[in-house]
Coordinates of N, CA, C and O in Angstrom, one line a residue:
X1 N -14.3 133.3 28.0 CA -13.5 132.8 29.1 C -12.3 132.0 28.5 O -11.2 132.1 29.1
X2 N -12.6 131.2 27.4 CA -11.5 130.4 26.9 C -10.4 131.3 26.3 O -9.2 131.0 26.4
X3 N -10.8 132.5 25.7 CA -9.8 133.4 25.1 C -8.9 134.0 26.2 O -7.7 134.2 26.1
X4 N -9.5 134.2 27.4 CA -8.8 134.8 28.5 C -7.8 133.7 29.1 O -6.7 134.0 29.4
X5 N -8.2 132.4 29.1 CA -7.3 131.4 29.6 C -6.1 131.2 28.6 O -5.0 131.0 29.0
X6 N -6.4 131.3 27.3 CA -5.4 131.1 26.3 C -4.4 132.3 26.4 O -3.2 132.1 26.4
X7 N -4.9 133.5 26.7 CA -4.0 134.6 26.8 C -3.2 134.5 28.1 O -2.0 134.8 28.0
X8 N -3.7 134.0 29.1 CA -3.0 133.8 30.4 C -1.9 132.8 30.2 O -0.7 132.9 30.6
X9 N -2.2 131.7 29.5 CA -1.2 130.7 29.2 C -0.1 131.2 28.3 O 1.1 130.9 28.5
X10 N -0.4 132.0 27.3 CA 0.6 132.6 26.5 C 1.5 133.5 27.3 O 2.7 133.5 27.1
X11 N 0.9 134.3 28.1 CA 1.7 135.2 29.0 C 2.6 134.4 29.9 O 3.8 134.8 30.1
X12 N 2.1 133.4 30.5 CA 2.9 132.5 31.4 C 4.0 131.9 30.6 O 5.1 131.8 31.1
X13 N 3.7 131.4 29.4 CA 4.8 130.7 28.6 C 5.8 131.7 28.2 O 7.0 131.4 28.3
X14 N 5.4 132.9 27.8 CA 6.4 134.0 27.5 C 7.3 134.3 28.6 O 8.5 134.5 28.5
X15 N 6.7 134.5 29.8 CA 7.4 134.7 31.0 C 8.4 133.6 31.3 O 9.6 133.9 31.7
X16 N 8.0 132.4 31.2 CA 8.9 131.3 31.4 C 10.1 131.3 30.4 O 11.2 131.0 30.8
X17 N 9.8 131.6 29.2 CA 10.9 131.7 28.1 C 11.8 132.8 28.5 O 13.1 132.6 28.3
X18 N 11.4 133.9 28.9 CA 12.2 135.0 29.3 C 13.1 134.6 30.5 O 14.3 134.8 30.5
X19 N 12.5 134.0 31.5 CA 13.3 133.5 32.7 C 14.3 132.5 32.2 O 15.5 132.5 32.6
X20 N 13.9 131.5 31.4 CA 14.8 130.5 30.9 C 16.0 131.1 30.1 O 17.1 130.7 30.3
X21 N 15.7 132.1 29.3 CA 16.7 132.7 28.5 C 17.7 133.5 29.4 O 18.9 133.5 29.2
X22 N 17.2 134.1 30.4 CA 18.0 134.8 31.4 C 19.0 133.8 32.1 O 20.2 134.1 32.3
X23 N 18.4 132.7 32.5 CA 19.3 131.7 33.1 C 20.4 131.2 32.2 O 21.5 131.1 32.6
X24 N 20.0 130.9 31.0 CA 21.0 130.5 30.0 C 22.1 131.6 29.8 O 23.3 131.2 29.8
X25 N 21.7 132.8 29.7 CA 22.7 133.9 29.6 C 23.6 134.0 30.8 O 24.8 134.1 30.7
X26 N 23.1 133.8 32.0 CA 23.9 133.8 33.2 C 24.9 132.6 33.2 O 26.1 132.8 33.5
X27 N 24.4 131.5 32.8 CA 25.3 130.3 32.7 C 26.4 130.5 31.7 O 27.6 130.3 32.0
X28 N 26.1 131.0 30.6 CA 27.1 131.3 29.5 C 28.1 132.4 30.0 O 29.3 132.2 29.7
X29 N 27.6 133.4 30.7 CA 28.5 134.4 31.2 C 29.5 133.8 32.2 O 30.7 134.0 32.2
X30 N 28.9 133.0 33.1 CA 29.8 132.3 34.1 C 30.8 131.4 33.4 O 32.0 131.4 33.8
X31 N 30.4 130.7 32.4 CA 31.3 129.8 31.7 C 32.4 130.6 31.1 O 33.6 130.2 31.1
X32 N 32.1 131.7 30.5 CA 33.1 132.6 29.8 C 34.1 133.2 30.9 O 35.3 133.2 30.6
X33 N 33.6 133.6 32.0 CA 34.5 134.1 33.0 C 35.4 133.0 33.5 O 36.6 133.2 33.7
X34 N 34.8 131.8 33.8 CA 35.6 130.7 34.2 C 36.7 130.3 33.2 O 37.9 130.1 33.6
X35 N 36.3 130.3 31.9 CA 37.3 130.0 30.9 C 38.4 131.0 30.9 O 39.6 130.7 30.8
X36 N 38.1 132.3 30.9 CA 39.1 133.4 30.9 C 40.0 133.3 32.1 O 41.2 133.6 32.0
X37 N 39.4 133.0 33.3 CA 40.2 132.8 34.5 C 41.2 131.7 34.3 O 42.4 131.8 34.7
X38 N 40.8 130.6 33.8 CA 41.6 129.4 33.6 C 42.8 129.8 32.6 O 43.9 129.4 32.8
X39 N 42.5 130.5 31.5 CA 43.5 130.9 30.6 C 44.5 131.8 31.3 O 45.7 131.6 31.1
X40 N 44.0 132.7 32.1 CA 44.9 133.6 32.8 C 45.8 132.9 33.7 O 47.0 133.1 33.8
X41 N 45.3 131.9 34.5 CA 46.0 131.1 35.4 C 47.1 130.3 34.6 O 48.2 130.1 35.1
X42 N 46.6 129.7 33.5 CA 47.5 128.9 32.7 C 48.8 129.7 32.3 O 49.9 129.3 32.4
X43 N 48.5 131.0 31.8 CA 49.6 131.8 31.4 C 50.5 132.2 32.6 O 51.8 132.3 32.4
X44 N 50.0 132.4 33.8 CA 50.8 132.7 35.0 C 51.8 131.5 35.2 O 53.0 131.7 35.5
X45 N 51.3 130.3 35.2 CA 52.1 129.1 35.4 C 53.1 128.9 34.3 O 54.2 128.5 34.5
X46 N 52.6 129.2 33.0 CA 53.5 129.1 31.9 C 54.7 130.0 32.1 O 55.9 129.6 31.9
X47 N 54.5 131.2 32.4 CA 55.5 132.2 32.6 C 56.5 131.8 33.8 O 57.7 132.0 33.7
X48 N 55.9 131.3 34.9 CA 56.7 130.8 36.0 C 57.6 129.7 35.5 O 58.7 129.6 35.9
X49 N 57.0 128.8 34.7 CA 57.8 127.7 34.2 C 58.9 128.1 33.3 O 60.0 127.6 33.3
X50 N 58.6 129.1 32.4 CA 59.7 129.6 31.6 C 60.8 130.2 32.4 O 62.0 130.1 32.0
X51 N 60.5 130.9 33.4 CA 61.5 131.5 34.3 C 62.4 130.4 34.9 O 63.6 130.5 34.9
X52 N 61.7 129.4 35.4 CA 62.4 128.3 36.0 C 63.3 127.6 35.0 O 64.5 127.3 35.2
X53 N 62.8 127.4 33.8 CA 63.5 126.8 32.7 C 64.7 127.6 32.3 O 65.8 127.1 32.2
X54 N 64.6 128.9 32.2 CA 65.7 129.8 31.9 C 66.8 129.8 33.0 O 68.0 130.0 32.7
X55 N 66.3 129.5 34.2 CA 67.3 129.4 35.4 C 67.8 128.0 35.5 O 68.4 127.7 36.6
X56 N 67.5 127.1 34.6 CA 67.9 125.7 34.6 C 67.4 124.9 35.8 O 68.0 124.0 36.3
X57 N 66.2 125.3 36.3 CA 65.5 124.7 37.4 C 64.4 123.8 36.8 O 63.2 124.1 36.8
X58 N 64.9 122.7 36.1 CA 64.0 121.9 35.3 C 62.9 121.2 36.1 O 61.7 121.1 35.6
X59 N 63.2 120.8 37.2 CA 62.1 120.1 38.1 C 61.0 121.1 38.4 O 59.8 120.8 38.3
X60 N 61.4 122.3 38.8 CA 60.4 123.4 39.0 C 59.6 123.8 37.8 O 58.4 124.0 37.8
X61 N 60.4 123.8 36.7 CA 59.7 124.2 35.4 C 58.7 123.1 35.0 O 57.6 123.5 34.6
X62 N 59.0 121.9 35.2 CA 58.1 120.8 34.9 C 56.8 120.9 35.7 O 55.7 120.8 35.1
X63 N 56.9 121.2 37.0 CA 55.8 121.4 37.8 C 54.9 122.5 37.3 O 53.6 122.4 37.2
X64 N 55.5 123.6 37.0 CA 54.7 124.8 36.5 C 54.1 124.5 35.2 O 52.9 124.9 35.0
X65 N 54.8 123.9 34.3 CA 54.2 123.6 33.0 C 53.0 122.6 33.1 O 52.0 122.8 32.4
X66 N 53.1 121.6 34.0 CA 52.0 120.7 34.2 C 50.8 121.4 34.7 O 49.6 121.1 34.4
X67 N 51.0 122.3 35.7 CA 49.9 123.1 36.2 C 49.3 124.0 35.1 O 48.0 124.1 35.0
X68 N 50.1 124.6 34.3 CA 49.6 125.4 33.2 C 48.7 124.6 32.3 O 47.6 125.1 31.9
X69 N 49.1 123.4 32.0 CA 48.3 122.5 31.2 C 47.0 122.1 31.8 O 46.0 122.0 31.2
X70 N 47.0 122.0 33.2 CA 45.7 121.6 33.8 C 44.7 122.8 33.7 O 43.5 122.5 33.5
X71 N 45.2 124.0 33.7 CA 44.3 125.1 33.5 C 43.9 125.3 32.1 O 42.8 125.8 31.8
X72 N 44.8 124.9 31.1 CA 44.4 125.1 29.7 C 45.1 123.9 29.0 O 46.2 124.0 28.5
X73 N 44.3 122.8 28.8 CA 44.9 121.6 28.1 C 45.2 121.8 26.7 O 45.9 121.0 26.1
X74 N 44.9 123.0 26.1 CA 45.2 123.2 24.7 C 46.4 124.2 24.5 O 46.6 124.7 23.4
X75 N 47.1 124.4 25.6 CA 48.2 125.3 25.6 C 49.5 124.5 25.0 O 50.3 124.0 25.7
X76 N 49.6 124.6 23.7 CA 50.7 123.9 23.0 C 52.0 124.4 23.4 O 53.0 123.6 23.5
X77 N 52.1 125.6 23.8 CA 53.4 126.2 24.2 C 53.9 125.6 25.5 O 55.1 125.3 25.7
X78 N 52.9 125.3 26.4 CA 53.3 124.7 27.7 C 53.8 123.3 27.4 O 54.7 122.8 28.1
X79 N 53.1 122.6 26.5 CA 53.6 121.2 26.1 C 55.0 121.3 25.6 O 55.8 120.4 25.8
X80 N 55.3 122.3 24.7 CA 56.6 122.4 24.1 C 57.7 122.6 25.2 O 58.7 122.0 25.2
X81 N 57.4 123.5 26.1 CA 58.4 123.8 27.2 C 58.5 122.6 28.2 O 59.6 122.3 28.7
X82 N 57.4 121.9 28.4 CA 57.4 120.7 29.3 C 58.3 119.7 28.6 O 59.2 119.1 29.3
X83 N 58.1 119.5 27.3 CA 59.0 118.5 26.6 C 60.4 118.9 26.6 O 61.3 118.1 26.9
X84 N 60.7 120.2 26.4 CA 62.1 120.7 26.4 C 62.7 120.5 27.8 O 63.9 120.2 27.9
X85 N 61.9 120.7 28.9 CA 62.4 120.5 30.2 C 62.8 119.0 30.4 O 63.9 118.7 31.0
X86 N 62.0 118.1 30.0 CA 62.3 116.7 30.1 C 63.5 116.4 29.2 O 64.4 115.6 29.7
X87 N 63.7 117.0 28.1 CA 64.8 116.7 27.2 C 66.1 117.2 28.0 O 67.1 116.5 27.9
X88 N 66.0 118.3 28.7 CA 67.2 118.8 29.4 C 67.7 117.9 30.5 O 68.8 118.0 30.9
X89 N 66.7 117.1 31.1 CA 67.2 116.2 32.2 C 67.3 114.8 31.7 O 67.4 113.9 32.4
X90 N 67.3 114.6 30.3 CA 67.7 113.3 29.8 C 66.5 112.4 29.7 O 66.7 111.2 29.4
X91 N 65.3 112.8 29.9 CA 64.1 112.0 29.8 C 63.5 112.2 28.4 O 62.4 112.8 28.2
X92 N 64.2 111.6 27.4 CA 63.9 111.8 26.0 C 62.5 111.2 25.6 O 61.8 111.8 24.8
X93 N 62.1 110.1 26.2 CA 60.8 109.5 25.8 C 59.7 110.4 26.3 O 58.7 110.6 25.6
X94 N 59.8 111.0 27.5 CA 58.8 111.9 28.0 C 58.8 113.2 27.1 O 57.7 113.7 26.7
X95 N 60.0 113.6 26.7 CA 60.1 114.8 25.8 C 59.3 114.5 24.5 O 58.5 115.3 24.0
X96 N 59.6 113.3 23.9 CA 58.9 112.9 22.6 C 57.4 112.9 22.8 O 56.7 113.5 22.0
X97 N 57.0 112.4 23.9 CA 55.5 112.3 24.2 C 54.9 113.7 24.1 O 53.8 113.9 23.5
X98 N 55.5 114.6 24.8 CA 54.9 116.0 24.9 C 55.1 116.8 23.7 O 54.3 117.6 23.4
X99 N 56.2 116.6 22.9 CA 56.4 117.3 21.7 C 55.2 116.8 20.7 O 54.7 117.6 20.0
X100 N 55.0 115.5 20.7 CA 53.9 115.0 19.9 C 52.5 115.6 20.2 O 51.7 115.9 19.4
X101 N 52.3 115.7 21.6 CA 51.1 116.3 22.0 C 51.0 117.8 21.5 O 49.9 118.2 21.0
X102 N 52.1 118.5 21.6 CA 52.1 119.9 21.1 C 51.8 120.0 19.6 O 51.0 120.8 19.2
X103 N 52.4 119.1 18.9 CA 52.1 119.0 17.4 C 50.6 118.7 17.2 O 50.0 119.3 16.3
X104 N 50.0 117.9 18.0 CA 48.6 117.6 17.8 C 47.7 118.8 18.0 O 46.7 118.9 17.4
X105 N 48.2 119.7 18.9 CA 47.5 120.9 19.1 C 47.8 122.0 18.1 O 46.9 122.9 17.9
X106 N 49.0 122.0 17.6 CA 49.4 123.1 16.7 C 50.3 122.5 15.6 O 51.5 122.6 15.7
X107 N 49.7 121.8 14.6 CA 50.6 121.1 13.7 C 51.4 122.0 12.7 O 52.1 121.5 11.9
X108 N 51.2 123.3 12.8 CA 51.9 124.2 11.9 C 53.2 124.8 12.5 O 53.9 125.6 11.9
X109 N 53.5 124.5 13.7 CA 54.6 125.1 14.4 C 55.9 124.3 14.1 O 56.2 123.2 14.6
X110 N 56.7 124.9 13.2 CA 57.9 124.3 12.7 C 58.9 124.0 13.8 O 59.6 123.0 13.8
X111 N 58.9 124.9 14.8 CA 59.9 124.7 15.9 C 59.7 123.4 16.6 O 60.7 122.7 17.0
X112 N 58.4 123.0 16.8 CA 58.2 121.8 17.5 C 58.7 120.6 16.7 O 59.2 119.6 17.3
X113 N 58.5 120.6 15.4 CA 59.0 119.5 14.6 C 60.6 119.4 14.8 O 61.1 118.3 14.9
X114 N 61.2 120.6 14.8 CA 62.7 120.6 14.9 C 63.1 120.0 16.3 O 64.0 119.2 16.4
X115 N 62.4 120.5 17.3 CA 62.7 120.0 18.7 C 62.4 118.5 18.8 O 63.2 117.8 19.4
X116 N 61.3 118.0 18.2 CA 61.0 116.6 18.2 C 62.1 115.8 17.4 O 62.6 114.8 17.9
X117 N 62.6 116.4 16.4 CA 63.7 115.8 15.6 C 65.0 115.7 16.5 O 65.7 114.7 16.5
X118 N 65.2 116.7 17.3 CA 66.4 116.7 18.2 C 66.2 115.5 19.2 O 67.2 114.8 19.5
X119 N 65.0 115.4 19.7 CA 64.8 114.4 20.7 C 65.0 113.0 20.1 O 65.6 112.1 20.7
X120 N 64.5 112.8 18.9 CA 64.8 111.5 18.2 C 66.3 111.3 18.0 O 66.8 110.2 18.1
X121 N 66.9 112.3 17.6 CA 68.4 112.3 17.3 C 69.1 111.8 18.6 O 70.0 111.0 18.5
X122 N 68.7 112.3 19.7 CA 69.4 112.0 21.0 C 69.3 110.5 21.4 O 70.1 110.0 22.2
X123 N 68.2 109.9 20.9 CA 68.0 108.5 21.2 C 68.4 107.6 20.0 O 68.0 106.4 19.9
X124 N 69.2 108.2 19.1 CA 69.7 107.5 17.9 C 68.7 107.0 17.0 O 68.9 106.0 16.2
X125 N 67.6 107.6 16.9 CA 66.5 107.3 15.9 C 66.7 108.3 14.8 O 65.9 109.3 14.6
X126 N 67.7 108.1 14.0 CA 68.1 109.1 13.0 C 67.1 109.3 11.9 O 66.9 110.4 11.4
X127 N 66.4 108.2 11.5 CA 65.4 108.3 10.4 C 64.2 109.1 10.9 O 63.7 109.9 10.1
X128 N 63.8 108.8 12.1 CA 62.7 109.6 12.7 C 63.1 111.1 12.8 O 62.2 111.9 12.6
X129 N 64.3 111.3 13.3 CA 64.8 112.7 13.4 C 64.7 113.4 12.1 O 64.3 114.5 11.9
X130 N 65.2 112.7 11.1 CA 65.3 113.3 9.7 C 63.9 113.6 9.2 O 63.7 114.7 8.6
X131 N 62.9 112.8 9.5 CA 61.6 113.0 9.1 C 61.0 114.3 9.7 O 60.3 115.1 9.1
X132 N 61.3 114.5 11.0 CA 60.8 115.6 11.7 C 61.5 116.9 11.2 O 60.9 118.0 11.1
X133 N 62.8 116.8 10.9 CA 63.5 118.0 10.4 C 62.9 118.4 9.0 O 62.8 119.6 8.7
X134 N 62.6 117.4 8.2 CA 61.9 117.7 6.9 C 60.6 118.4 7.1 O 60.3 119.3 6.4
X135 N 59.8 117.9 8.1 CA 58.5 118.6 8.4 C 58.7 120.0 8.8 O 58.0 120.9 8.5
X136 N 59.7 120.2 9.6 CA 60.0 121.6 10.1 C 60.3 122.5 8.9 O 59.8 123.6 8.9
X137 N 61.1 122.0 8.0 CA 61.4 122.8 6.8 C 60.2 123.0 5.9 O 60.1 124.0 5.3
X138 N 59.3 122.0 5.8 CA 58.1 122.2 5.1 C 57.3 123.3 5.6 O 56.7 124.1 4.8
X139 N 57.2 123.4 6.9 CA 56.4 124.5 7.5 C 57.1 125.8 7.6 O 56.4 126.9 7.6
X140 N 58.4 125.8 7.6 CA 59.2 127.1 7.6 C 60.5 126.8 7.0 O 61.4 126.4 7.7
X141 N 60.7 127.1 5.7 CA 61.9 126.8 5.0 C 63.1 127.6 5.6 O 64.2 127.2 5.3
X142 N 62.9 128.6 6.3 CA 64.0 129.4 6.9 C 64.4 128.9 8.3 O 65.3 129.4 8.9
X143 N 63.7 127.9 8.8 CA 64.0 127.4 10.2 C 65.2 126.5 10.2 O 65.4 125.6 9.4

């Protein structure tokens, strides 16, 4: 009788593990779909922002880049364009803030160092600008 009870308990435990594993797989699948959807939406708003930026509609560009970042907070390119949009409307401190964020996400992008150097130059912070230009050259001597 005891062997039969032990066998039933093992079977019940095995069934519970299978069900639990299935639930975990479903959750992971849902999380992956959700993540991919967010990345896709982020790219849609990034592209809309780029179009607005190219049309010199900087206010609209800023809105789109911010939404892009909400969908994917690690989108360094959206931060770069957001910063450049602020730079174009003379909000240099905002530009510097977002260039720095972009660098924190992708520290090997020489273009961002160059753009940050420009932003510092525009506010007469020549030594800071020079430092960023040097970093840009370190990462890409041809930049």
